[in-house]
Coordinates of C-alpha atoms and ligand atoms in Angstrom, one line a residue:
M1 CA 14.9 16.5 0.5
H2 CA 13.9 13.9 3.0
H3 CA 14.1 13.1 6.7
F4 CA 16.2 9.9 6.7
D5 CA 19.5 11.0 8.2
R6 CA 22.3 9.7 10.3
I7 CA 22.3 10.3 14.1
N8 CA 25.5 9.0 15.8
G9 CA 26.4 7.0 12.7
A10 CA 23.1 5.2 12.4
L11 CA 20.4 5.9 9.8
H12 CA 17.1 7.2 11.4
A13 CA 13.6 7.9 10.0
E14 CA 13.1 11.3 11.6
G15 CA 13.8 10.6 15.3
V16 CA 13.4 6.8 15.1
P17 CA 16.4 4.5 14.6
L18 CA 15.9 2.1 11.7
E19 CA 17.7 -0.5 13.8
A20 CA 15.0 -0.3 16.4
L21 CA 12.3 -0.5 13.8
A22 CA 13.9 -3.6 12.2
D23 CA 14.0 -5.3 15.7
A24 CA 10.4 -4.4 16.3
V25 CA 8.7 -5.2 13.0
G26 CA 11.3 -7.4 11.2
T27 CA 12.6 -7.0 7.7
P28 CA 11.9 -6.3 4.9
A29 CA 9.6 -3.3 5.8
Y30 CA 8.6 -0.1 4.2
V31 CA 9.2 3.0 6.4
Y32 CA 7.6 6.4 5.6
S33 CA 8.3 9.8 7.0
T34 CA 5.5 12.1 7.8
A35 CA 7.8 15.1 7.8
T36 CA 8.9 14.4 4.3
L37 CA 5.3 14.0 3.0
T38 CA 4.3 17.2 4.8
R39 CA 7.3 19.1 3.4
H40 CA 6.7 18.1 -0.2
Y41 CA 3.0 18.8 0.0
G42 CA 3.7 22.2 1.6
L43 CA 6.2 23.1 -1.1
L44 CA 3.8 22.4 -3.8
A45 CA 0.8 24.0 -2.0
D46 CA 2.8 27.2 -1.4
A47 CA 4.1 27.3 -5.0
V48 CA 0.5 26.9 -6.2
A49 CA -0.8 29.5 -3.8
A50 CA 1.7 32.0 -5.1
H51 CA -0.2 32.1 -8.5
P52 CA -3.8 32.6 -7.5
A53 CA -4.8 34.5 -10.6
A54 CA -3.4 32.0 -13.1
L55 CA -4.1 28.8 -11.3
G56 CA -7.3 29.7 -9.4
P57 CA -8.2 27.7 -6.2
A58 CA -6.2 24.9 -7.6
L59 CA -6.6 21.3 -6.5
I60 CA -3.6 19.2 -5.6
A61 CA -4.7 15.5 -5.9
F62 CA -2.2 12.9 -4.8
A63 CA -2.0 10.1 -7.3
V64 CA -3.1 7.3 -5.0
K65 CA -1.4 4.7 -7.3
A66 CA 2.0 5.9 -6.1
N67 CA 1.3 5.0 -2.4
S68 CA -2.2 3.9 -1.4
N69 CA -1.5 3.2 2.3
L70 CA -4.4 4.6 4.3
S71 CA -2.2 6.4 6.8
V72 CA -0.2 8.0 4.1
L73 CA -3.4 9.1 2.4
A74 CA -4.8 10.3 5.8
T75 CA -1.6 12.3 6.4
L76 CA -2.0 14.1 3.1
A77 CA -5.7 14.5 3.4
R78 CA -5.3 16.3 6.7
L79 CA -3.1 18.8 4.9
G80 CA -5.9 19.5 2.5
C81 CA -4.6 17.2 -0.3
G82 CA -7.1 15.6 -2.7
A83 CA -6.8 12.3 -4.5
D84 CA -6.3 11.2 -8.1
T85 CA -7.7 7.7 -8.4
V86 CA -7.9 5.0 -11.1
S87 CA -10.2 2.4 -9.6
E88 CA -13.1 1.9 -7.2
G89 CA -10.6 0.5 -4.7
E90 CA -8.6 3.7 -4.8
I91 CA -11.7 5.8 -4.5
R92 CA -12.7 3.8 -1.4
R93 CA -9.2 4.2 0.1
A94 CA -9.3 7.9 -0.5
L95 CA -12.7 8.3 1.1
K96 CA -11.8 6.1 4.1
A97 CA -8.6 8.2 4.6
G98 CA -10.7 11.3 4.9
V99 CA -10.4 12.8 1.4
P100 CA -13.7 14.6 0.7
A101 CA -15.4 13.3 -2.4
N102 CA -15.3 16.8 -3.9
R103 CA -11.5 16.5 -3.9
I104 CA -11.3 13.1 -5.7
V105 CA -10.6 12.9 -9.4
F106 CA -11.4 9.5 -11.2
S107 CA -9.1 8.8 -14.1
G108 CA -8.2 5.7 -16.0
V109 CA -8.4 4.0 -19.5
G110 CA -10.6 1.1 -18.5
K111 CA -13.2 2.1 -15.9
T112 CA -15.9 -0.5 -15.6
D113 CA -19.7 0.3 -15.5
A114 CA -19.7 -0.6 -11.8
E115 CA -16.8 1.7 -11.1
L116 CA -18.4 4.6 -13.1
A117 CA -21.6 4.1 -11.2
F118 CA -19.8 4.0 -7.9
A119 CA -17.9 7.2 -8.7
I120 CA -21.1 9.0 -9.6
E121 CA -22.9 7.9 -6.5
A122 CA -20.0 8.8 -4.3
G123 CA -20.1 12.3 -5.8
V124 CA -16.5 12.6 -6.9
R125 CA -15.3 16.0 -8.1
Q126 CA -14.5 15.0 -11.6
I127 CA -14.4 12.0 -13.9
N128 CA -11.6 12.2 -16.5
V129 CA -13.0 10.6 -19.7
E130 CA -10.4 8.9 -21.8
S131 CA -12.3 7.9 -25.0
A132 CA -15.5 8.5 -27.0
I133 CA -16.8 5.1 -26.1
E134 CA -16.3 5.7 -22.4
L135 CA -18.2 9.0 -22.7
D136 CA -21.2 7.1 -24.2
R137 CA -21.1 4.5 -21.4
L138 CA -20.9 7.2 -18.8
I139 CA -23.9 9.1 -20.3
E140 CA -25.8 5.9 -20.3
I141 CA -24.9 5.0 -16.7
S142 CA -25.6 8.5 -15.4
S143 CA -29.0 8.6 -17.1
S144 CA -30.0 5.3 -15.7
L145 CA -28.9 6.2 -12.2
K146 CA -30.9 9.3 -12.4
Q147 CA -34.0 7.4 -13.4
R148 CA -33.6 5.2 -10.4
A149 CA -32.8 8.1 -8.0
T150 CA -35.3 8.8 -5.3
A151 CA -36.2 12.1 -3.6
S152 CA -34.1 11.1 -0.6
R153 CA -31.2 9.9 -2.7
A154 CA -30.6 12.4 -5.5
I155 CA -27.9 11.7 -8.1
A156 CA -25.8 14.7 -9.2
T157 CA -24.8 15.0 -12.9
P158 CA -21.1 14.0 -13.0
E159 CA -18.7 16.7 -13.9
I160 CA -16.2 15.5 -16.5
A161 CA -12.9 16.4 -18.1
I162 CA -11.8 15.1 -21.4
R163 CA -8.3 13.6 -21.1
V164 CA -6.4 14.7 -24.2
N165 CA -3.4 12.9 -25.6
P166 CA -1.2 15.7 -26.7
A167 CA 1.1 13.4 -28.6
V168 CA 4.1 14.4 -26.4
G169 CA 5.4 11.4 -24.5
A170 CA 7.9 12.0 -21.8
G171 CA 9.3 10.2 -18.8
G172 CA 12.2 8.4 -17.2
H173 CA 11.6 5.1 -19.1
A174 CA 9.7 4.0 -22.2
K175 CA 7.5 1.9 -19.9
I176 CA 6.3 5.0 -17.9
T177 CA 5.5 7.3 -20.9
T178 CA 1.8 7.9 -21.3
G179 CA 1.2 10.9 -23.6
G180 CA 2.8 9.6 -26.8
A181 CA 0.6 9.3 -29.9
T182 CA 0.7 5.5 -29.8
D183 CA 0.1 5.2 -26.0
K184 CA -3.3 4.0 -25.0
F185 CA -4.2 7.0 -22.9
G186 CA -6.5 9.9 -23.7
V187 CA -8.3 11.2 -26.7
P188 CA -6.2 12.5 -29.7
A189 CA -6.2 16.3 -29.8
D190 CA -8.0 16.4 -33.1
E191 CA -10.9 14.3 -31.7
A192 CA -11.1 15.9 -28.3
H193 CA -12.9 19.0 -29.6
A194 CA -15.8 17.1 -31.2
L195 CA -16.1 14.9 -28.1
Y196 CA -16.2 17.9 -25.8
A197 CA -18.9 19.4 -27.9
R198 CA -20.9 16.2 -27.9
A199 CA -20.6 15.9 -24.1
S200 CA -21.9 19.4 -23.8
L201 CA -25.2 18.4 -25.5
S202 CA -25.9 15.7 -23.0
P203 CA -28.0 16.5 -19.9
H204 CA -26.3 13.6 -18.1
V205 CA -22.7 14.8 -17.9
T206 CA -21.3 18.3 -17.4
P207 CA -18.0 18.9 -19.2
V208 CA -15.9 21.3 -17.1
G209 CA -12.5 21.0 -18.5
L210 CA -9.6 19.2 -20.1
A211 CA -6.9 16.9 -18.6
C212 CA -3.5 15.5 -19.6
H213 CA -0.8 13.4 -18.1
I214 CA 2.1 12.7 -20.4
G215 CA 4.4 10.4 -18.4
S216 CA 6.3 10.0 -15.2
Q217 CA 9.8 10.8 -13.8
I218 CA 10.0 13.7 -16.2
T219 CA 13.2 15.6 -15.6
T220 CA 12.8 18.7 -17.8
L221 CA 9.9 21.1 -18.1
E222 CA 9.8 21.4 -21.9
P223 CA 7.6 18.4 -22.7
L224 CA 5.2 19.4 -19.9
E225 CA 5.1 22.9 -21.2
V226 CA 4.2 21.7 -24.7
A227 CA 1.4 19.6 -23.3
F228 CA 0.0 22.5 -21.1
R229 CA 0.2 24.8 -24.2
A230 CA -1.9 22.2 -26.1
L231 CA -4.5 22.4 -23.4
R232 CA -4.5 26.2 -23.5
T233 CA -5.0 26.2 -27.3
M234 CA -7.8 23.7 -27.0
T235 CA -9.5 25.7 -24.2
L236 CA -9.5 28.8 -26.5
E237 CA -10.9 26.9 -29.4
L238 CA -13.7 25.4 -27.3
R239 CA -14.5 28.7 -25.9
A240 CA -14.6 30.3 -29.3
V241 CA -17.5 28.0 -30.2
G242 CA -19.3 28.9 -27.0
L243 CA -18.4 26.0 -24.8
T244 CA -17.5 26.4 -21.1
V245 CA -14.0 25.3 -19.9
S246 CA -13.4 26.1 -16.3
R247 CA -10.8 23.5 -15.2
L248 CA -7.5 22.2 -16.5
D249 CA -6.0 19.1 -15.0
L250 CA -2.3 19.1 -15.6
G251 CA -1.6 15.6 -14.4
G252 CA 1.5 14.6 -12.5
G253 CA 4.9 13.4 -13.8
L254 CA 7.5 15.7 -12.3
G255 CA 10.6 13.6 -11.6
V256 CA 12.6 13.3 -8.3
P257 CA 16.4 13.1 -7.7
Y258 CA 16.9 9.3 -7.3
H259 CA 20.5 9.8 -8.2
G260 CA 20.9 12.9 -6.0
Q261 CA 20.8 15.1 -9.1
S262 CA 20.6 18.8 -8.4
D263 CA 19.6 19.9 -11.9
L264 CA 16.0 18.8 -11.8
P265 CA 13.4 21.5 -12.2
S266 CA 12.3 22.8 -8.8
I267 CA 8.7 22.6 -7.7
E268 CA 8.5 26.4 -7.8
A269 CA 9.8 26.5 -11.4
Y270 CA 7.4 23.8 -12.5
V271 CA 4.4 25.6 -11.0
A272 CA 5.6 28.9 -12.3
M273 CA 5.7 27.5 -15.8
A274 CA 2.2 26.1 -15.5
A275 CA 1.0 29.6 -14.2
R276 CA 2.7 31.2 -17.2
V277 CA 1.0 28.9 -19.7
L278 CA -2.4 29.2 -18.0
D279 CA -2.2 33.0 -17.4
G280 CA -5.3 34.9 -18.3
L281 CA -7.4 31.8 -19.0
D282 CA -9.3 32.1 -15.7
V283 CA -9.4 28.3 -15.0
E284 CA -9.0 26.2 -11.9
A285 CA -5.8 24.1 -12.3
A286 CA -5.4 20.6 -10.8
F287 CA -2.1 18.9 -10.2
E288 CA -1.8 15.1 -9.8
P289 CA 1.6 14.4 -8.3
G290 CA 2.4 11.0 -7.1
R291 CA 6.1 10.4 -7.0
L292 CA 6.9 14.0 -6.2
L293 CA 5.1 13.8 -2.9
A294 CA 5.9 10.2 -1.9
A295 CA 9.1 8.8 -3.4
N296 CA 11.6 10.3 -1.1
A297 CA 9.3 9.9 1.9
G298 CA 9.9 6.2 2.0
V299 CA 12.6 3.6 2.3
L300 CA 12.6 -0.2 2.0
L301 CA 14.5 -1.5 5.0
S302 CA 16.1 -4.9 4.4
R303 CA 18.7 -7.2 6.0
V304 CA 21.7 -8.9 4.4
I305 CA 21.1 -12.7 4.4
Q306 CA 24.6 -13.5 3.2
V307 CA 27.4 -12.3 1.0
N308 CA 28.3 -14.7 -1.8
E309 CA 31.8 -14.3 -3.1
R310 CA 32.7 -15.9 -6.4
G311 CA 36.2 -17.1 -7.4
D312 CA 36.1 -14.5 -10.2
G313 CA 35.8 -11.7 -7.6
R314 CA 32.1 -11.0 -8.2
R315 CA 30.4 -10.4 -4.9
F316 CA 26.6 -10.8 -4.4
L317 CA 24.9 -9.0 -1.5
V318 CA 21.9 -11.3 -1.0
L319 CA 19.2 -9.3 0.7
D320 CA 15.9 -10.5 2.3
A321 CA 14.0 -8.0 0.1
G322 CA 13.3 -9.3 -3.4
M323 CA 11.9 -8.0 -6.7
N324 CA 8.4 -8.9 -5.4
D325 CA 8.9 -6.3 -2.7
L326 CA 10.4 -3.5 -4.8
M327 CA 9.6 -4.1 -8.5
R328 CA 11.0 -0.9 -10.0
P329 CA 14.6 -2.0 -10.8
A330 CA 13.3 -5.2 -12.5
L331 CA 10.4 -3.4 -14.3
Y332 CA 12.1 -0.2 -15.4
D333 CA 15.8 -0.6 -14.7
A334 CA 15.2 1.9 -12.0
F335 CA 17.9 3.2 -9.7
H336 CA 17.5 3.1 -6.0
D337 CA 20.4 4.2 -3.8
L338 CA 21.3 1.5 -1.2
V339 CA 22.5 2.9 2.1
P340 CA 23.9 0.7 5.0
V341 CA 22.1 1.7 8.1
R342 CA 25.3 1.5 10.2
P343 CA 28.3 1.4 7.8
R344 CA 31.3 -0.6 8.8
E345 CA 34.8 0.8 8.7
G346 CA 37.0 -0.4 5.9
E347 CA 37.7 -0.1 2.2
P348 CA 34.5 0.1 0.0
R349 CA 34.0 -2.8 -2.3
L350 CA 31.8 -3.5 -5.3
Y351 CA 28.6 -5.5 -4.7
D352 CA 25.8 -6.8 -6.9
L353 CA 22.6 -6.3 -4.9
V354 CA 20.3 -9.2 -5.3
G355 CA 17.1 -10.7 -3.7
P356 CA 16.2 -14.2 -2.9
I357 CA 13.7 -14.7 -5.8
C358 CA 14.3 -17.5 -8.3
E359 CA 14.5 -15.2 -11.3
S360 CA 17.5 -13.6 -12.9
T361 CA 15.7 -10.3 -13.0
D362 CA 15.8 -10.3 -9.2
V363 CA 18.8 -7.9 -9.3
F364 CA 18.5 -4.5 -7.8
A365 CA 21.8 -3.2 -9.0
R366 CA 25.3 -4.3 -10.3
D367 CA 28.6 -3.0 -9.1
R368 CA 27.6 -0.8 -6.3
L369 CA 30.4 0.6 -4.2
L370 CA 29.6 0.0 -0.5
P371 CA 31.5 -0.3 2.8
P372 CA 32.3 -3.9 3.7
M373 CA 29.0 -5.7 4.3
Q374 CA 28.3 -8.8 6.4
A375 CA 25.4 -11.1 7.0
G376 CA 22.8 -9.5 9.3
D377 CA 23.7 -5.9 8.3
L378 CA 20.7 -3.6 7.7
V379 CA 20.4 -1.6 4.5
A380 CA 17.8 0.9 3.2
F381 CA 16.7 1.3 -0.4
M382 CA 16.1 5.1 -0.7
G383 CA 13.4 6.8 -2.7
A384 CA 11.0 3.8 -2.2
G385 CA 8.0 5.7 -1.0
A386 CA 6.3 5.9 -4.4
Y387 CA 5.5 2.8 -6.6
G388 CA 7.2 0.6 -3.9
A389 CA 4.7 -1.2 -1.6
V390 CA 1.9 -0.7 -4.1
L391 CA 3.6 -2.8 -6.8
A392 CA 4.6 -5.6 -4.5
S393 CA 3.3 -9.1 -4.9
E394 CA 3.5 -12.4 -3.0
Y395 CA 5.6 -14.1 -5.7
N396 CA 7.5 -17.1 -4.4
S397 CA 4.8 -17.1 -1.6
R398 CA 6.5 -14.3 0.3
P399 CA 4.2 -12.4 2.5
L400 CA 3.6 -8.7 1.6
V401 CA 6.0 -6.7 3.8
P402 CA 4.7 -4.4 6.5
E403 CA 4.5 -0.6 6.3
V404 CA 5.5 1.7 9.1
L405 CA 4.7 5.4 9.4
V406 CA 7.1 7.6 11.5
D407 CA 6.2 11.0 12.8
G408 CA 9.0 12.6 14.9
D409 CA 9.8 10.1 17.7
R410 CA 6.7 8.0 17.3
W411 CA 5.9 5.3 14.8
A412 CA 3.1 2.9 14.0
V413 CA 2.7 -0.2 11.9
V414 CA 0.2 1.0 9.2
R415 CA 0.0 -2.2 7.3
T416 CA 0.7 -5.5 9.1
R417 CA 2.7 -8.4 7.7
P418 CA 0.3 -11.2 7.1
S419 CA 1.1 -14.5 8.7
Y420 CA 1.6 -17.6 6.6
E421 CA -1.8 -18.8 8.0
D422 CA -3.4 -15.6 6.7
M423 CA -2.0 -16.3 3.3
L424 CA -3.0 -20.0 3.2
D425 CA -6.5 -19.3 4.6
R426 CA -7.3 -17.1 1.7
E427 CA -7.3 -20.2 -0.6
P428 CA -10.1 -22.6 0.2
T429 CA -9.3 -26.0 -1.2
A430 CA -11.8 -27.1 -3.9
D431 CA -14.3 -29.4 -2.3
W432 CA -13.5 -32.3 -4.6
L433 CA -9.9 -32.4 -3.5
Ligands
LLP1 N1 -2.0 11.1 -13.1 C1 -2.2 10.1 -13.9 C2 -3.4 10.1 -14.8 C3 -1.2 9.0 -13.9 O1 -1.4 8.0 -14.8 C4 -0.1 9.1 -13.1 C5 0.9 8.0 -13.1 C6 0.0 10.2 -12.2 C7 -1.0 11.2 -12.3 C8 1.1 10.3 -11.3 O2 2.4 10.4 -11.9 P1 3.7 10.8 -11.1 O3 3.5 12.2 -10.5 O4 3.8 9.8 -10.0 O5 4.8 10.7 -12.0 N2 5.1 2.7 -11.8 C9 5.9 3.6 -12.4 C10 5.2 4.9 -12.6 C11 3.9 4.8 -13.3 C12 3.1 6.1 -13.4 C13 1.7 5.9 -13.9 N3 0.9 7.0 -13.9 C14 7.3 3.8 -11.7 O6 7.5 3.1 -10.7 O7 8.1 4.6 -12.2

């Protein structure tokens, strides 16, 4: 569910007409709904709170990679949401947005020494270790930070989880599967046990649990359940040899209805399944949703530049948004519904939706049935709140588009559109030119 609805025929973000936003900030622009973010977080938080025995005082950590806008993060942080991060930049964003360090998880396959040191010094809740070699580096870094610590600046021993690769890949596209045996993520299950035991022997890290994340846009619960069961089994095995396992990080990955599907697992069913699998383990669960919270909370607002009609009948709707602004269709053949902000009367027609970029992959969709469209019309790509603005680039020297946050009848530009001067000023010309 989302809060982009028609009022008197025109699409609004909550109480704000998208036409007024387009006039005020120009197009393309990302527009986010506070009410939708709040609703999605609330649904997940309530579902989790319904299973206190199985899930403990669970952490919901928004996957910052899905939408790292500071105001989006601050909106979630005020609701009590934590942050799942994969870089120093994301940790800094989460902290700046008001997420307490003890609600920040640091994941990622390739954390640099500087990033690991930063995370330890920031006192993040948990570092998810993804390989044996990373564990060695982390122990080394933690130990040297402690040697340099002073009485006034003590360094806590980092709490870690071992990210297990349960060899179950899942997800809406091969390019967003992360838990398959050949994927680069996590430690194979048969190595994780020994690694956990080794970490337990070090005074410089405190292993507290296991983590997994098998993929994204997952639309059935079965693969998730297989992965969660693998974590359960491993927890029991580790405990059987006297090791402590108090947290299980279940990752993110639950899919959203981009096509308006009604057969996706509900948030309640997903959480209930997790509670069933973890029942009796007495662990604190963590969830790392990205898309689930943010996708339907955002649209990409765009204007039709022109309509190109070919002699063979093919009709191209040329938009001012391109693949550099919304990469998902070009990268993953992803579907985003396109909705005219104020549909015209008349017979619907087929359009190919394209951007202005000089690449043949700059096609958002083929053969979409839409009301008659004309130059100047406004359209909204739905479901663009996750992996939208964050994946954008300045390809073709197009400025990154602004982001707007709506809350009821009020709105604010929460990332400005850079001017061409801003863009050019970032590149000092070499002094020999
Ligand atoms: N936790 C970890 C460790 C992750 O790698 C990810 C996403 C998440 C949580 C959040 O997953 P979600 O709940 O959003 O599915 N750019 C792609 C998606 C890439 C997801 C990468 N990892 C897309 O636009 O579909």
